[in-house]
mmCIF file of C-alpha atoms in Angstrom:
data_model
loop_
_atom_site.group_PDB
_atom_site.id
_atom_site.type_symbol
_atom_site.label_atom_id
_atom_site.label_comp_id
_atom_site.label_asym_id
_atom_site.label_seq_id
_atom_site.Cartn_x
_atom_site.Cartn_y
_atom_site.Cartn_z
ATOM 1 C CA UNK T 1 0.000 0.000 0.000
ATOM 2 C CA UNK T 2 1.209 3.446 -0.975
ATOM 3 C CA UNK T 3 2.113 5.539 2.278
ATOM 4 C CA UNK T 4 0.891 8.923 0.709
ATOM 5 C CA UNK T 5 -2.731 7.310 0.794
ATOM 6 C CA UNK T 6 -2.693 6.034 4.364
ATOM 7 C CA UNK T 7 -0.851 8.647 6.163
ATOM 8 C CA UNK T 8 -2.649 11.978 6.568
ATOM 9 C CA UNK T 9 -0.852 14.814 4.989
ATOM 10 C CA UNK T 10 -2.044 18.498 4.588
ATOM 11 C CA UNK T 11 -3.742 19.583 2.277
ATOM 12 C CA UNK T 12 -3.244 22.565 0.376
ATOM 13 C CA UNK T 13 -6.381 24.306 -0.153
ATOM 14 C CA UNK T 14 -6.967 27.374 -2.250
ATOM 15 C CA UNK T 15 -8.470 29.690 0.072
ATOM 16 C CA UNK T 16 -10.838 30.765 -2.409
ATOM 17 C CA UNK T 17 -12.366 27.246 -2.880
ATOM 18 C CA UNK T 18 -13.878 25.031 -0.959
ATOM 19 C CA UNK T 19 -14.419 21.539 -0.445
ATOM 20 C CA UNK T 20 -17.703 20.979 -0.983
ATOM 21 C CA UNK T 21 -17.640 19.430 -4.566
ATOM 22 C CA UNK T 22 -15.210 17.519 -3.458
ATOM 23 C CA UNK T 23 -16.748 16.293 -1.123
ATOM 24 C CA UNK T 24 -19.999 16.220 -3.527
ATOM 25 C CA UNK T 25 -18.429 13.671 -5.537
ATOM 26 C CA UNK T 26 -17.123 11.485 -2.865
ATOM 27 C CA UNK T 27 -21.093 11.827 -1.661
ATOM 28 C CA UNK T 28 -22.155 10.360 -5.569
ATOM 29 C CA UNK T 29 -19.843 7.744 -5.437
ATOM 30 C CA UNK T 30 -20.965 6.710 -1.834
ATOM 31 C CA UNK T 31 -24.865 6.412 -2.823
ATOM 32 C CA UNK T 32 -23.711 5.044 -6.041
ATOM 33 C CA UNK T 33 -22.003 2.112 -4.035
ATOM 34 C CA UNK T 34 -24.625 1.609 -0.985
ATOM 35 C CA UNK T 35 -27.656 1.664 -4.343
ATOM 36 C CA UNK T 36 -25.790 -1.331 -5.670
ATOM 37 C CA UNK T 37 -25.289 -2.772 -2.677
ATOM 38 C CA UNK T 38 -29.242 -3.413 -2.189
ATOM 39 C CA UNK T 39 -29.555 -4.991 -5.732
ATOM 40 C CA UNK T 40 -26.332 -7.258 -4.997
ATOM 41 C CA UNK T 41 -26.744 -8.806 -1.347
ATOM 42 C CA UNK T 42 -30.121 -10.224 -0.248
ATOM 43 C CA UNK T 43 -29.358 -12.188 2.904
ATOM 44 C CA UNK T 44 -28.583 -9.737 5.628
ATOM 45 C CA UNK T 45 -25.079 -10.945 6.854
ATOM 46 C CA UNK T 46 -23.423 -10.434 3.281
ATOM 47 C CA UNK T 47 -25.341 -6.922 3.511
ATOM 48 C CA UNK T 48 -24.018 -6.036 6.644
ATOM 49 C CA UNK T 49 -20.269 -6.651 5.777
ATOM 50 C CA UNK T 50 -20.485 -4.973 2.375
ATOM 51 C CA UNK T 51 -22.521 -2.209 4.292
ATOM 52 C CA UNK T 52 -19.756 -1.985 6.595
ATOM 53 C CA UNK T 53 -17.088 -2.020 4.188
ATOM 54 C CA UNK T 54 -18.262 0.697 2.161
ATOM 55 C CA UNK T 55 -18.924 2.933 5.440
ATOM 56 C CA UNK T 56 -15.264 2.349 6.104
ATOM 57 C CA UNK T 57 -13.843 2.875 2.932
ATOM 58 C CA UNK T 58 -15.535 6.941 2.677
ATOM 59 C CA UNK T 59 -15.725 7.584 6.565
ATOM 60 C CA UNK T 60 -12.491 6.625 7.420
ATOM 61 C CA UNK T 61 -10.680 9.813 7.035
ATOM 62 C CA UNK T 62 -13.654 12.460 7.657
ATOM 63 C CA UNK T 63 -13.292 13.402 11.336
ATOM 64 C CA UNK T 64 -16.037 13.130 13.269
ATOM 65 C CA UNK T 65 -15.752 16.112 15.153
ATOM 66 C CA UNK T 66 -14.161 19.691 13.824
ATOM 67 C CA UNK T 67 -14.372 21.504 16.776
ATOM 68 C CA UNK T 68 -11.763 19.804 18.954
ATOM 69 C CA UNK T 69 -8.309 19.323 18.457
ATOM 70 C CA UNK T 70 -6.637 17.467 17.627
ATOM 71 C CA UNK T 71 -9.588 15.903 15.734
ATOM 72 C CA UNK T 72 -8.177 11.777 15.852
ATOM 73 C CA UNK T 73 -11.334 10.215 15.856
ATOM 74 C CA UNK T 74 -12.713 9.212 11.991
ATOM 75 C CA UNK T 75 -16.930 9.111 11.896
ATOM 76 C CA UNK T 76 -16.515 5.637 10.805
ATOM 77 C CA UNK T 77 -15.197 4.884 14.122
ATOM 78 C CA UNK T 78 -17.861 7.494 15.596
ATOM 79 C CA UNK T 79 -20.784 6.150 13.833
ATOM 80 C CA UNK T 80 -19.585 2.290 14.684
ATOM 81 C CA UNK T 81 -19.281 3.055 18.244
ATOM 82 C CA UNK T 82 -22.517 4.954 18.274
ATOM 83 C CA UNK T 83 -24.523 1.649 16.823
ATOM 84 C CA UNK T 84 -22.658 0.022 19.205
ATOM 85 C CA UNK T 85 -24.060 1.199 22.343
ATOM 86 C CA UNK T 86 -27.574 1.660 20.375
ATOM 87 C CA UNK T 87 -27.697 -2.018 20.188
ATOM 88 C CA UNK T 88 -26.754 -2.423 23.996
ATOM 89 C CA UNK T 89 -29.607 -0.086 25.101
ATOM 90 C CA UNK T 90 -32.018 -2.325 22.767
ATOM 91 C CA UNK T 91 -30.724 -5.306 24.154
ATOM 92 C CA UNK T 92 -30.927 -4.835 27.639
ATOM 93 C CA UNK T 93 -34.706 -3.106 27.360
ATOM 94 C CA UNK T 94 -35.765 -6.721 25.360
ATOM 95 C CA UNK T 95 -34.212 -8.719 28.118
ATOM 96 C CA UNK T 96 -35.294 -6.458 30.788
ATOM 97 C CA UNK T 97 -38.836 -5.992 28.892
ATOM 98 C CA UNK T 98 -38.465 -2.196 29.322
ATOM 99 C CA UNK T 99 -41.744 -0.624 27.799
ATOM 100 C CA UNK T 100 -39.983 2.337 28.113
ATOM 101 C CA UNK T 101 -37.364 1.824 25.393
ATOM 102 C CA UNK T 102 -39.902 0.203 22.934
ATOM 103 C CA UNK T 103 -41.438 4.688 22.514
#
């Protein structure tokens, strides 16, 4: 694997641009990819690890917050943590029969 893509480096942005279609693009490509994902897997296991995949693949290097710093947490890793704990709370209301969590 080529270090230049793994390792962050700075990026030299034109302060009279932006990234937005840059990031536009990246967006496309992303529904493109999760679109043909629902026509390709059927059974949910295969969907979940191609789901994942792709999720890792574009939110890997997008921080998930900008307003700390240093900002060394990716929003895959957010968003995976996040569905994480989700799951707990679910769990423990169905095996605790929580009416609470079901609203």
């Amino acid at each position: 694997m080529d270090d230049n893509i793994i390792y962050p480096k700075e990026y030299d942005v034109n302060k009279s641009s932006s990234l937005q279609s840059e990031y536009s693009t990246l967006w496309s490509q992303f529904i493109n990819e999760v679109e043909d994902l629902k026509g390709r897997c059927t059974e949910f296991d295969s969907f979940y690890d191609s789901l994942n995949d792709i999720l890792r693949n574009y939110l890997w290097c997008i921080p998930s917050a900008t307003n700390t710093i240093p900002c060394n947490v990716s929003l895959y890793e957010h968003c995976k943590t996040t569905a994480g704990i989700a799951l707990a709370i679910y769990d423990y209301c169905v095996a605790n029969n929580k009416e609470k969590c079901r609203n």
